[in-house]
Short mmCIF file of C-alpha atoms and ligand atoms in Angstrom, two decimals:
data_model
loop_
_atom_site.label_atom_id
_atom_site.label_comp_id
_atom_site.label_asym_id
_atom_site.label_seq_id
_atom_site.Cartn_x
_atom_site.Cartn_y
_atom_site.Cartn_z
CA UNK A 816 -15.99 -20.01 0.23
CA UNK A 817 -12.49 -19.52 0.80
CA UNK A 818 -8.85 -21.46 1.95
CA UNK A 819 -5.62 -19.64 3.16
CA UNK A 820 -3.02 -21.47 1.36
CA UNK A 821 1.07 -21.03 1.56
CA UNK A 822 2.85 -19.98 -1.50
CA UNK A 823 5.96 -21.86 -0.25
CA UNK A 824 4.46 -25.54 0.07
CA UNK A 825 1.00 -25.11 -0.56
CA UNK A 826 -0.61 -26.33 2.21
CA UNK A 827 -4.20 -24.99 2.97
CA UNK A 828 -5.66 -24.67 6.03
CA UNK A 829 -9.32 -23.78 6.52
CA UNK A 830 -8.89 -21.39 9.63
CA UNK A 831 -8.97 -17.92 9.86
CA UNK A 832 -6.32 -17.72 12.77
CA UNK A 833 -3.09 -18.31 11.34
CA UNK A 834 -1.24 -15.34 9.53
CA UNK A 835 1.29 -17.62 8.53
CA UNK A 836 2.11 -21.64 7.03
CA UNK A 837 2.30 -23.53 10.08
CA UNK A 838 4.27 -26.03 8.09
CA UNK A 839 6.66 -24.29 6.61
CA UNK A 840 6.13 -20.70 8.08
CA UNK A 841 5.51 -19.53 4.32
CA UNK A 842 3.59 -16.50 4.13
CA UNK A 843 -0.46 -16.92 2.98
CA UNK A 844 -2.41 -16.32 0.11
CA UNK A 845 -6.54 -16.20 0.37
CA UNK A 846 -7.94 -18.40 -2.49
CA UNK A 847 -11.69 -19.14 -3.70
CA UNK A 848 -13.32 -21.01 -5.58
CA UNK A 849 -13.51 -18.28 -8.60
CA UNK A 850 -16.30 -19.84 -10.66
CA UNK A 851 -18.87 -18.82 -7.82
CA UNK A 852 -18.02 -15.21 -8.08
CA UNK A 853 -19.54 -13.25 -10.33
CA UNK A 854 -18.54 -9.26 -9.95
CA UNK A 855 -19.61 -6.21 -11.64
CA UNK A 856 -17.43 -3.91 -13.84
CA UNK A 857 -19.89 -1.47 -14.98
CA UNK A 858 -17.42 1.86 -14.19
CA UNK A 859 -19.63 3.04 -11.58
CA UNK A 860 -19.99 3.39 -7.87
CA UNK A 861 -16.54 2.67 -7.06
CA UNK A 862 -15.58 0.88 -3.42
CA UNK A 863 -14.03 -1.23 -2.24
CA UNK A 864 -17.13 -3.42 -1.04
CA UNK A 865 -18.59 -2.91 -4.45
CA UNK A 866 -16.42 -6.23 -4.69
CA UNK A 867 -17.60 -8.03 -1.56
CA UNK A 868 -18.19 -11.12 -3.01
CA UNK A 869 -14.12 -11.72 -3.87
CA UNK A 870 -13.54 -10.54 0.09
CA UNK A 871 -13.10 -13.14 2.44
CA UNK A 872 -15.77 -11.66 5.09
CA UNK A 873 -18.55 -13.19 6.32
CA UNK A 874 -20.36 -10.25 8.23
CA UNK A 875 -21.06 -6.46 7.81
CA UNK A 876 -18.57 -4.86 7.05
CA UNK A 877 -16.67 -1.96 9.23
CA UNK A 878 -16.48 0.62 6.52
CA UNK A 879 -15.71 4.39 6.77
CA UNK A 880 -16.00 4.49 3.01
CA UNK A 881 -12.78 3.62 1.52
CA UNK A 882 -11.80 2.91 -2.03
CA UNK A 883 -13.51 4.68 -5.04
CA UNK A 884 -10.01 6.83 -5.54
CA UNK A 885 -9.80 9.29 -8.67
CA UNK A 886 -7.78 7.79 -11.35
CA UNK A 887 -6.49 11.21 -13.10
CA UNK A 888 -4.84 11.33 -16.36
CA UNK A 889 -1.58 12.73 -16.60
CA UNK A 890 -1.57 15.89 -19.29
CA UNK A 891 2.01 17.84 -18.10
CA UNK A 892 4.56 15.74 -17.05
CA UNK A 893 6.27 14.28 -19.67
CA UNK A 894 7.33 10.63 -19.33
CA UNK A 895 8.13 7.26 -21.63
CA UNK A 896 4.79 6.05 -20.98
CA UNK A 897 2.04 7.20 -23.76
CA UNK A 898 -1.45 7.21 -21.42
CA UNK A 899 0.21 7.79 -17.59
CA UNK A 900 -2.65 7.49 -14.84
CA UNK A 901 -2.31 8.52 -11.22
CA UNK A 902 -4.53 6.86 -8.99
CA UNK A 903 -4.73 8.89 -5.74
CA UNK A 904 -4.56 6.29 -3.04
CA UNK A 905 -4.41 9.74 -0.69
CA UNK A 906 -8.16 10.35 -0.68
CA UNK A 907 -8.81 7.52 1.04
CA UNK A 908 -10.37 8.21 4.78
CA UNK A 909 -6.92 8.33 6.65
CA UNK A 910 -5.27 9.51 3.62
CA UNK A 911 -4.01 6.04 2.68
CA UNK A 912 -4.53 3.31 0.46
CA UNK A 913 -3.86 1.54 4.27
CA UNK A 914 -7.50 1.97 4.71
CA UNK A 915 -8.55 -0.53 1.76
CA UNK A 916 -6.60 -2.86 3.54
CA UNK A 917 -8.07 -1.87 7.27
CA UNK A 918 -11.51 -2.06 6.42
CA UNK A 919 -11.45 -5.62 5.77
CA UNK A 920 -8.92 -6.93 8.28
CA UNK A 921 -10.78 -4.87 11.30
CA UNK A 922 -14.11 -6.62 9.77
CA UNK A 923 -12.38 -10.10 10.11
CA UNK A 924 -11.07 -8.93 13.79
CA UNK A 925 -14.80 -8.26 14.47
CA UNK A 926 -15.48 -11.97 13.43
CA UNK A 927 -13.08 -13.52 14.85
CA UNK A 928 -14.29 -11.96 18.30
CA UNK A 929 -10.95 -9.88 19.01
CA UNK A 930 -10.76 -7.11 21.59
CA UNK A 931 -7.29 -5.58 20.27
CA UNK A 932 -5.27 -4.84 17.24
CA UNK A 933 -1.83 -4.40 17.11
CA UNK A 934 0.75 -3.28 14.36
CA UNK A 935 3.80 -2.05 13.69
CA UNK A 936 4.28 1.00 11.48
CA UNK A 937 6.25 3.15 9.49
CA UNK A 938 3.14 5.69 10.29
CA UNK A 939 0.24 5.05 7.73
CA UNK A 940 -0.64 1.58 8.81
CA UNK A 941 -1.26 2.90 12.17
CA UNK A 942 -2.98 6.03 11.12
CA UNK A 943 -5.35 3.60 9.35
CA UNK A 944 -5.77 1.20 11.97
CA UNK A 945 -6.60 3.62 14.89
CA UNK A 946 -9.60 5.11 12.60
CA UNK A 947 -10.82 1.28 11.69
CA UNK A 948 -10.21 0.31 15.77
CA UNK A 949 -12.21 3.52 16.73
CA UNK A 950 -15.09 2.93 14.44
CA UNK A 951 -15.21 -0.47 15.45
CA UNK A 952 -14.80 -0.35 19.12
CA UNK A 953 -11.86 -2.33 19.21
CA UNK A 954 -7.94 -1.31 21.38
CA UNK A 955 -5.57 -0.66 19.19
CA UNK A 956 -1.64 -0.52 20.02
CA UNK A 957 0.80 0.60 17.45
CA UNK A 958 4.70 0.64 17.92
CA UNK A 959 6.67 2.73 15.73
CA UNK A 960 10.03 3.93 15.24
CA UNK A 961 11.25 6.67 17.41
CA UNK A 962 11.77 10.35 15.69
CA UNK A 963 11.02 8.13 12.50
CA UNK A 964 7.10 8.78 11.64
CA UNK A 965 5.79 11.92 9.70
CA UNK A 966 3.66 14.07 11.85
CA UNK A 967 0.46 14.04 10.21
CA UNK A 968 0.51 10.12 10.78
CA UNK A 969 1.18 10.23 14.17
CA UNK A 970 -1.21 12.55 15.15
CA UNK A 971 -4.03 10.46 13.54
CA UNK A 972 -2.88 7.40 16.04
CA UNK A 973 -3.06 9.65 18.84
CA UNK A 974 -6.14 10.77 18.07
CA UNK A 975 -8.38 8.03 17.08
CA UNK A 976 -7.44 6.55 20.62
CA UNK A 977 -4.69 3.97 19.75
CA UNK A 978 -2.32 3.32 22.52
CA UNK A 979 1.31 4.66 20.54
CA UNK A 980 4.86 3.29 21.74
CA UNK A 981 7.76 4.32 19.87
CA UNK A 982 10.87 2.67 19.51
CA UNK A 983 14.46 3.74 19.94
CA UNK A 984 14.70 1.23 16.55
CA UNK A 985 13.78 1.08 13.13
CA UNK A 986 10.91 -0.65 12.04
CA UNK A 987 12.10 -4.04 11.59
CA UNK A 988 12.70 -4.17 14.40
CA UNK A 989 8.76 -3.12 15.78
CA UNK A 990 7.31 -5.23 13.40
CA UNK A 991 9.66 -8.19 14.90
CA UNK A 992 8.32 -7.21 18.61
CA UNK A 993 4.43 -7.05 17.48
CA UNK A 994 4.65 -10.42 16.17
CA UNK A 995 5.78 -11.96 19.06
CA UNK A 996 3.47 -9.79 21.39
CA UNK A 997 0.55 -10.81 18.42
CA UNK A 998 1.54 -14.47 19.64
CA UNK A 999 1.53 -14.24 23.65
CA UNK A 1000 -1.01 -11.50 24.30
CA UNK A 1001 -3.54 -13.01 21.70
CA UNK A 1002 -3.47 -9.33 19.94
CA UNK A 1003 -5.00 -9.47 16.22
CA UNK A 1004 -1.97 -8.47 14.19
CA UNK A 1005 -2.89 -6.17 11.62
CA UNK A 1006 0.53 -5.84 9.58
CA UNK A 1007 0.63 -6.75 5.63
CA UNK A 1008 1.63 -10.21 6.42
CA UNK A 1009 -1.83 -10.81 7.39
CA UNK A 1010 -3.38 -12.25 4.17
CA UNK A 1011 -6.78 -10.72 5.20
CA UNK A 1012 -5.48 -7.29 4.93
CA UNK A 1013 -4.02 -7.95 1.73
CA UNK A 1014 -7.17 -8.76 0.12
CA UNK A 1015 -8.95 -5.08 0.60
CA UNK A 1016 -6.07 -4.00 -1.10
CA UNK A 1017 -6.21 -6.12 -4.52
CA UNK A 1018 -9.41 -3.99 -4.95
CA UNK A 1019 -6.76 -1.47 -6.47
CA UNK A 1020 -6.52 -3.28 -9.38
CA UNK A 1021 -10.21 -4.13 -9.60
CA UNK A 1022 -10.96 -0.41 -9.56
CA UNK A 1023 -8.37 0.21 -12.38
CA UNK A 1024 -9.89 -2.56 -14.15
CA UNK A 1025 -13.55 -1.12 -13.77
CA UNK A 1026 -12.51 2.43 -14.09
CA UNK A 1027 -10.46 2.09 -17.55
CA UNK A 1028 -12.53 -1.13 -18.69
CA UNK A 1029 -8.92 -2.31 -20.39
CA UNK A 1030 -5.33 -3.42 -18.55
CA UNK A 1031 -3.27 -1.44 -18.36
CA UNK A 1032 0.54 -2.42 -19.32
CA UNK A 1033 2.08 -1.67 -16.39
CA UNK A 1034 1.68 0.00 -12.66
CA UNK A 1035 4.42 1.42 -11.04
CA UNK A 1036 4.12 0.77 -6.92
CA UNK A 1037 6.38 2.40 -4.06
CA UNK A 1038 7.51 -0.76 -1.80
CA UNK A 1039 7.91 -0.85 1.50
CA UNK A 1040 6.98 -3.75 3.18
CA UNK A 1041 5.86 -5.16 0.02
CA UNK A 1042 2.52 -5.72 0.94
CA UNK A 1043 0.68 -3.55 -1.53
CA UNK A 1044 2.35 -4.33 -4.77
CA UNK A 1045 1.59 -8.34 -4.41
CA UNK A 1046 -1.71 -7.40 -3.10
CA UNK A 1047 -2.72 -5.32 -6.60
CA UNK A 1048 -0.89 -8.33 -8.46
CA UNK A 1049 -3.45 -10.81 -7.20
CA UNK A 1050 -6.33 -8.44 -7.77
CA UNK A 1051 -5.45 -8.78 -11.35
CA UNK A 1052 -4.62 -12.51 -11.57
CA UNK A 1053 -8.07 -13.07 -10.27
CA UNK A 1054 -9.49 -10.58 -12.95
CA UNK A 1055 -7.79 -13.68 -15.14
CA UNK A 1056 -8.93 -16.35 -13.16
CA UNK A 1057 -12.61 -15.10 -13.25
CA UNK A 1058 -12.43 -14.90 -16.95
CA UNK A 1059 -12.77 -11.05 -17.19
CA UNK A 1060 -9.29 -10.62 -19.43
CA UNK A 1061 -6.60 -12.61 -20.11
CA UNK A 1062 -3.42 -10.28 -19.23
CA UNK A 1063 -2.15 -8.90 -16.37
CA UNK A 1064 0.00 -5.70 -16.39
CA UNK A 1065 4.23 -5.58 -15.85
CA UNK A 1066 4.11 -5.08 -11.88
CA UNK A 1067 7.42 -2.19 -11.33
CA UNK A 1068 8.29 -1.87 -7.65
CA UNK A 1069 9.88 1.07 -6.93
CA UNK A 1070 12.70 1.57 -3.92
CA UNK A 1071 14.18 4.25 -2.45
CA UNK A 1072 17.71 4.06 -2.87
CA UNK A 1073 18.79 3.97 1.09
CA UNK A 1074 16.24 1.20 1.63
CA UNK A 1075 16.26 -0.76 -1.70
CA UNK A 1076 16.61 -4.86 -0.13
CA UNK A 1077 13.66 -5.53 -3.61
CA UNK A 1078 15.87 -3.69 -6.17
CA UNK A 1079 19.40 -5.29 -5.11
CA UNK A 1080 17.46 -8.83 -4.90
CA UNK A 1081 16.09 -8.36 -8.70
CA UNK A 1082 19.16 -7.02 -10.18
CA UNK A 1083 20.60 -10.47 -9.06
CA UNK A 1084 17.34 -12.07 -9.94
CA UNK A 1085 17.17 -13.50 -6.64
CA UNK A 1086 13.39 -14.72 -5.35
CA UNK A 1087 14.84 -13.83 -1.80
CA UNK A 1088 16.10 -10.57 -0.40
CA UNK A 1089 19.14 -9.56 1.99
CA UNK A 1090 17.75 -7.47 4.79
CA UNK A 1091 19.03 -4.10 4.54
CA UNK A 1092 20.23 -2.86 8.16
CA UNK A 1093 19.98 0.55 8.22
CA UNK A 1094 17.73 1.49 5.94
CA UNK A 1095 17.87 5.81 5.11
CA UNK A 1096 15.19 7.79 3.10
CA UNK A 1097 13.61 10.69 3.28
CA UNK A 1098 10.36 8.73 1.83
CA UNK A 1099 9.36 7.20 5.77
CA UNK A 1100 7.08 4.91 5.40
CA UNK A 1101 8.74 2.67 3.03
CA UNK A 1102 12.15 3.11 4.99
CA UNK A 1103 12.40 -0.69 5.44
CA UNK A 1104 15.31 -3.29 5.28
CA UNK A 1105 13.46 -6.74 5.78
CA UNK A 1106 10.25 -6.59 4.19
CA UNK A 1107 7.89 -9.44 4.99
CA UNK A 1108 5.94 -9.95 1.94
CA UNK A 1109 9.31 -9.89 -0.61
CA UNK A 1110 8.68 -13.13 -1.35
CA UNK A 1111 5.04 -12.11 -2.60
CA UNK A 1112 6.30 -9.50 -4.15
CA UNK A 1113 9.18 -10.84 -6.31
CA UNK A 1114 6.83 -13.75 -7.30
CA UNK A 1115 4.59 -10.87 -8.46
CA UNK A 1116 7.06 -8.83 -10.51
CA UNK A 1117 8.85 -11.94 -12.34
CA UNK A 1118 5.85 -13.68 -12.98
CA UNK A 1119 4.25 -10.26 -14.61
CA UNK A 1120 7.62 -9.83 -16.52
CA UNK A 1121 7.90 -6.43 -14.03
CA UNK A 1122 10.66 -4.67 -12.83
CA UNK A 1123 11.98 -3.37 -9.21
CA UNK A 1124 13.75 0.75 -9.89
CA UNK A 1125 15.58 2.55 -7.23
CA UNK A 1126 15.05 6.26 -7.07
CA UNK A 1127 17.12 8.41 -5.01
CA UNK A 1128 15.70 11.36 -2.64
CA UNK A 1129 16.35 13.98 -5.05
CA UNK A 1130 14.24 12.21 -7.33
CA UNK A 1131 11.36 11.39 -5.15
CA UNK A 1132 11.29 15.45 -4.21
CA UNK A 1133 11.28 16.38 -7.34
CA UNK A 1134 8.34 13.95 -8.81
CA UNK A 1135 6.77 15.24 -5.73
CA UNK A 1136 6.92 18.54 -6.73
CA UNK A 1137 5.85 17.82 -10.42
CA UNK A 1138 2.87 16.16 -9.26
CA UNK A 1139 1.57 18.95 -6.89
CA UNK A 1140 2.50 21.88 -8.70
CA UNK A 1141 1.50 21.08 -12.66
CA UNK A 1142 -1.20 18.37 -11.84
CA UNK A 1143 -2.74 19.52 -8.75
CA UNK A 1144 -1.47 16.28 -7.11
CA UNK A 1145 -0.79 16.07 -3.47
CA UNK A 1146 1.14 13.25 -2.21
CA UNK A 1147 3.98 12.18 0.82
CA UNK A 1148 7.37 11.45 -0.51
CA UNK A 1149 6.75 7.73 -0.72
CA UNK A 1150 3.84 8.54 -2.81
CA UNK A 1151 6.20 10.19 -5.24
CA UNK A 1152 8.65 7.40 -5.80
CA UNK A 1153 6.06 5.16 -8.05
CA UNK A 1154 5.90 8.42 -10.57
CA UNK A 1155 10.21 8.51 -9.94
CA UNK A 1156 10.08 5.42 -11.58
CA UNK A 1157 8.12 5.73 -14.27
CA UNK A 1158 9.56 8.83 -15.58
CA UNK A 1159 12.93 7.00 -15.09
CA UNK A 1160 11.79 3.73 -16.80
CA UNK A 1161 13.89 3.49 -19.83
CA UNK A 1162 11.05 1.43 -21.93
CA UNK A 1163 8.55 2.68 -24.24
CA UNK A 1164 4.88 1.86 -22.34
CA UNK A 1165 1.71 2.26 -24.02
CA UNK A 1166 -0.19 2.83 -20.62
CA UNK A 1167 0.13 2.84 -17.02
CA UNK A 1168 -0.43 3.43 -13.74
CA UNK A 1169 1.24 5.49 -11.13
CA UNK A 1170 -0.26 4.34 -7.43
CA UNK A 1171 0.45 7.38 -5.42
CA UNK A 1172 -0.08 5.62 -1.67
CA UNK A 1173 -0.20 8.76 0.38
CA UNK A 1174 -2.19 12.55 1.11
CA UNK A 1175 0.38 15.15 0.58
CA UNK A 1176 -0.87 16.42 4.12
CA UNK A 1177 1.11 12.89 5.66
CA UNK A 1178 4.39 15.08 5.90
CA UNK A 1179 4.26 18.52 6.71
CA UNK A 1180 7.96 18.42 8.08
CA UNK A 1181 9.02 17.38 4.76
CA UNK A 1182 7.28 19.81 2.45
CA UNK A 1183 8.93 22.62 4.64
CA UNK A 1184 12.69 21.19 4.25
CA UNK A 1185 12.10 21.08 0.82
CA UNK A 1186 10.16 24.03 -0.28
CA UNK A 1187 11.06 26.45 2.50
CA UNK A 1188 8.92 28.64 4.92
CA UNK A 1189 6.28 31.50 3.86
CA UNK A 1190 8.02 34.88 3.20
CA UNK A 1191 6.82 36.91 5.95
CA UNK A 1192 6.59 40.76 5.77
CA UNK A 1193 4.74 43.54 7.48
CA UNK A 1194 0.79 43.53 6.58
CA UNK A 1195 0.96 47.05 3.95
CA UNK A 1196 -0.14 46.17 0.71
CA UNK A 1197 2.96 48.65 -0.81
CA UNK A 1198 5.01 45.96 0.29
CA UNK A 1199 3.58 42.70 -0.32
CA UNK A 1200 3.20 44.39 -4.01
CA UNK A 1201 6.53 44.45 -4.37
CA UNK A 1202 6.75 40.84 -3.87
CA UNK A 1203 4.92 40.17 -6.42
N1 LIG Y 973 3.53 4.27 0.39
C1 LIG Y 973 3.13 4.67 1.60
C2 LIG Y 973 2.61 6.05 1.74
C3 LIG Y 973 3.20 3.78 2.69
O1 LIG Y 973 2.78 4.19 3.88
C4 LIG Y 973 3.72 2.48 2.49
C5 LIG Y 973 3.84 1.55 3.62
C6 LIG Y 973 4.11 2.12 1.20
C7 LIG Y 973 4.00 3.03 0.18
C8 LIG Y 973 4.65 0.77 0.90
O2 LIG Y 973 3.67 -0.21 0.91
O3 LIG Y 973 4.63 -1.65 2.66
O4 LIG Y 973 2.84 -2.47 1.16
O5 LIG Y 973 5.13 -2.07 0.30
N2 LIG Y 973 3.67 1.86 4.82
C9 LIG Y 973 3.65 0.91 5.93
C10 LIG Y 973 3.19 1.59 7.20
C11 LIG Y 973 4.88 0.12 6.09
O6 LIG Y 973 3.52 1.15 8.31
O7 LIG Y 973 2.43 2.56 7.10
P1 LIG Y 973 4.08 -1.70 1.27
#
């Protein structure tokens, strides 16, 4: 039904309980035999298992309904791009396009009979995993960075039950110490280098696909760990594969400036990144030097004939800002940084697709620093009046 195989040496292994090339320690892709699957792209009923059939599960699936995200059309901001979509990623259950990816790798901990899942996180991954851990029964441990991890996030953790350890680090460093807990304690690691995770998340592109019935020229993605924008890349490779179009859009990575390891390895057209070492944004959860999946992810972006941007803070706030107050579109500051990009793009695009990764309601912290507190008077209508 399926093989993992490594995008370094190519290797396949017909296992489920690797995460990575035991050759060549290349990171994994999951590949099928594509002339079995037959999907349906009728524009209705949206989900992620609507597409079960190009998942690599074998059971029932632990679902708390994710996927099936509004694709809104951008009428007010102006931008180089002639049709702009938003796809709001932050309606998911846990407010995160995390839970796309969650869904299907707490299904294949189910399977493959594990008691406890274990990531690291920049705060969304583990907001995610502690709702998929609850719902299936299963421990969950997450290690973040200390002082680090927007509010909203970190109160989901704590209260879906997952055990939360933070870090006097960044999150390089947590995501080195999960994988060699992963290893001894026999944890099931849940981080994007796990290629079953990936997988829920290529459904992105499949709803885009369903949801427009066209491809789009190009979707702009915030990276992080660049998990998600190699993820939506396959999605639509396969859409190729299975004979349902024959182009796939320009994948643009967007990176905040203070953690942009993606960008500075593209403007050198380098497949490899340097780690960054202390990577500084005001967009947490993609404040990462070392990526994992950049080797995915620069694959993705040269072989689409993409791009990687670097947007600074002021930037991100203010595409923020445009998105909540003229489209009614409420996302975290990571969120913001794929619409940053497009609207700094200096190509004409006919149409594209802004993923906006993250629920506005993430980062409370943030939203005061940068819009201020309420005005607060004395309750007499006279004066409140005046304020207006
Ligand atoms: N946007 C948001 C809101 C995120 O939480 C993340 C990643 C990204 C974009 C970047 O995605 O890592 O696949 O390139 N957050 C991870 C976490 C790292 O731990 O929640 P990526």
């Amino acid at each position: 039904m399926y093989l993992l195989r490594c995008i370094e040496c190519g290797s396949e292994f017909d296992s489920d309980f690797i995460y990575q090339c035991s050759k060549c320690n290349g990171l994994l892709d999951v590949v099928y035999d594509y002339s079995e699957i037959k999907l349906n792209f009728d524009g209705k009923n949206l989900s992620v298992w609507k597409y079960k059939e190009a998942l690599p599960v074998r059971t029932d699936p632990v679902s708390l309904r994710e996927g099936g995200t509004p694709l809104y059309r951008i009428e007010k901001i102006e931008s180089g791009v002639k049709t702009l979509f938003v796809k709001h990623e932050g309606l998911n259950p846990s407010g995160s396009f995390k839970d796309r990816g969650m869904t299907v790798g707490v299904t294949k901990a189910i399977e493959l009979k594990m008691r406890t899942v274990i990531c690291a996180s920049t705060g969304n991954t583990s907001a995610s995993m502690a709702m998929y851990a609850a719902k299936a029964g299963l421990k969950a441990v997450v290690i973040l960075p200390s002082g680090k991890v927007a509010l909203g996030k970190l109160a989901q953790a704590l209260m879906h039950g997952a055990k939360v350890i933070a870090i006097k680090d960044n999150f390089d460093k947590a995501l080195e110490i999960v994988k060699s807990l992963a290893m001894r304690k026999s944890l099931y690691l849940l981080n994007s280098i796990n290629p079953f995770r990936l997988e829920g998340q290529k459904t992105i592109a499949y709803e885009i696909y369903d949801e427009l019935g066209f491809v789009p020229e190009a979707i702009f993605v915030p990276v992080g760990n660049a998990g998600n924008i190699s993820a939506i890349y396959k999605g639509f490779k396969e859409l190729v594969e299975m004979g349902y179009t024959d182009e796939v859009p320009r994948m643009i990575g967007v990176q905040a400036k203070g953690a942009n390891p993606v960008y500075r390895a593209f403007v050198k057209g380098s497949k490899e990144i340097e780690p960054v070492k202390n990577p500084e944004t005001i967009a947490t959860a993609i404040r990462i030097g070392a990526p994992v999946n950049a080797k995915k992810a620069l694959r993705a972006i040269y072989e689409s004939g993409g791009a990687v941007i670097e947007v600074s803070d002021e930037e991100i706030v203010e595409a923020q800002k445009l998105l909540a107050a003229k489209e009614g579109i409420g996302v975290e500051p990571a969120s913001a940084a794929s619409l940053a990009g497009a609207l700094k793009f200096e190509e004409e695009i006919e149409s594209a697709v802004c993923i906006a990764t993250g629920n506005l309601l993430k980062d409370p912290d943030e939203v005061i620093r940068v819009c201020g507190k309420p005005i607060e008077v004395e309750a007499n209508v006279d004066v409140i009046e005046k304020l207006l």
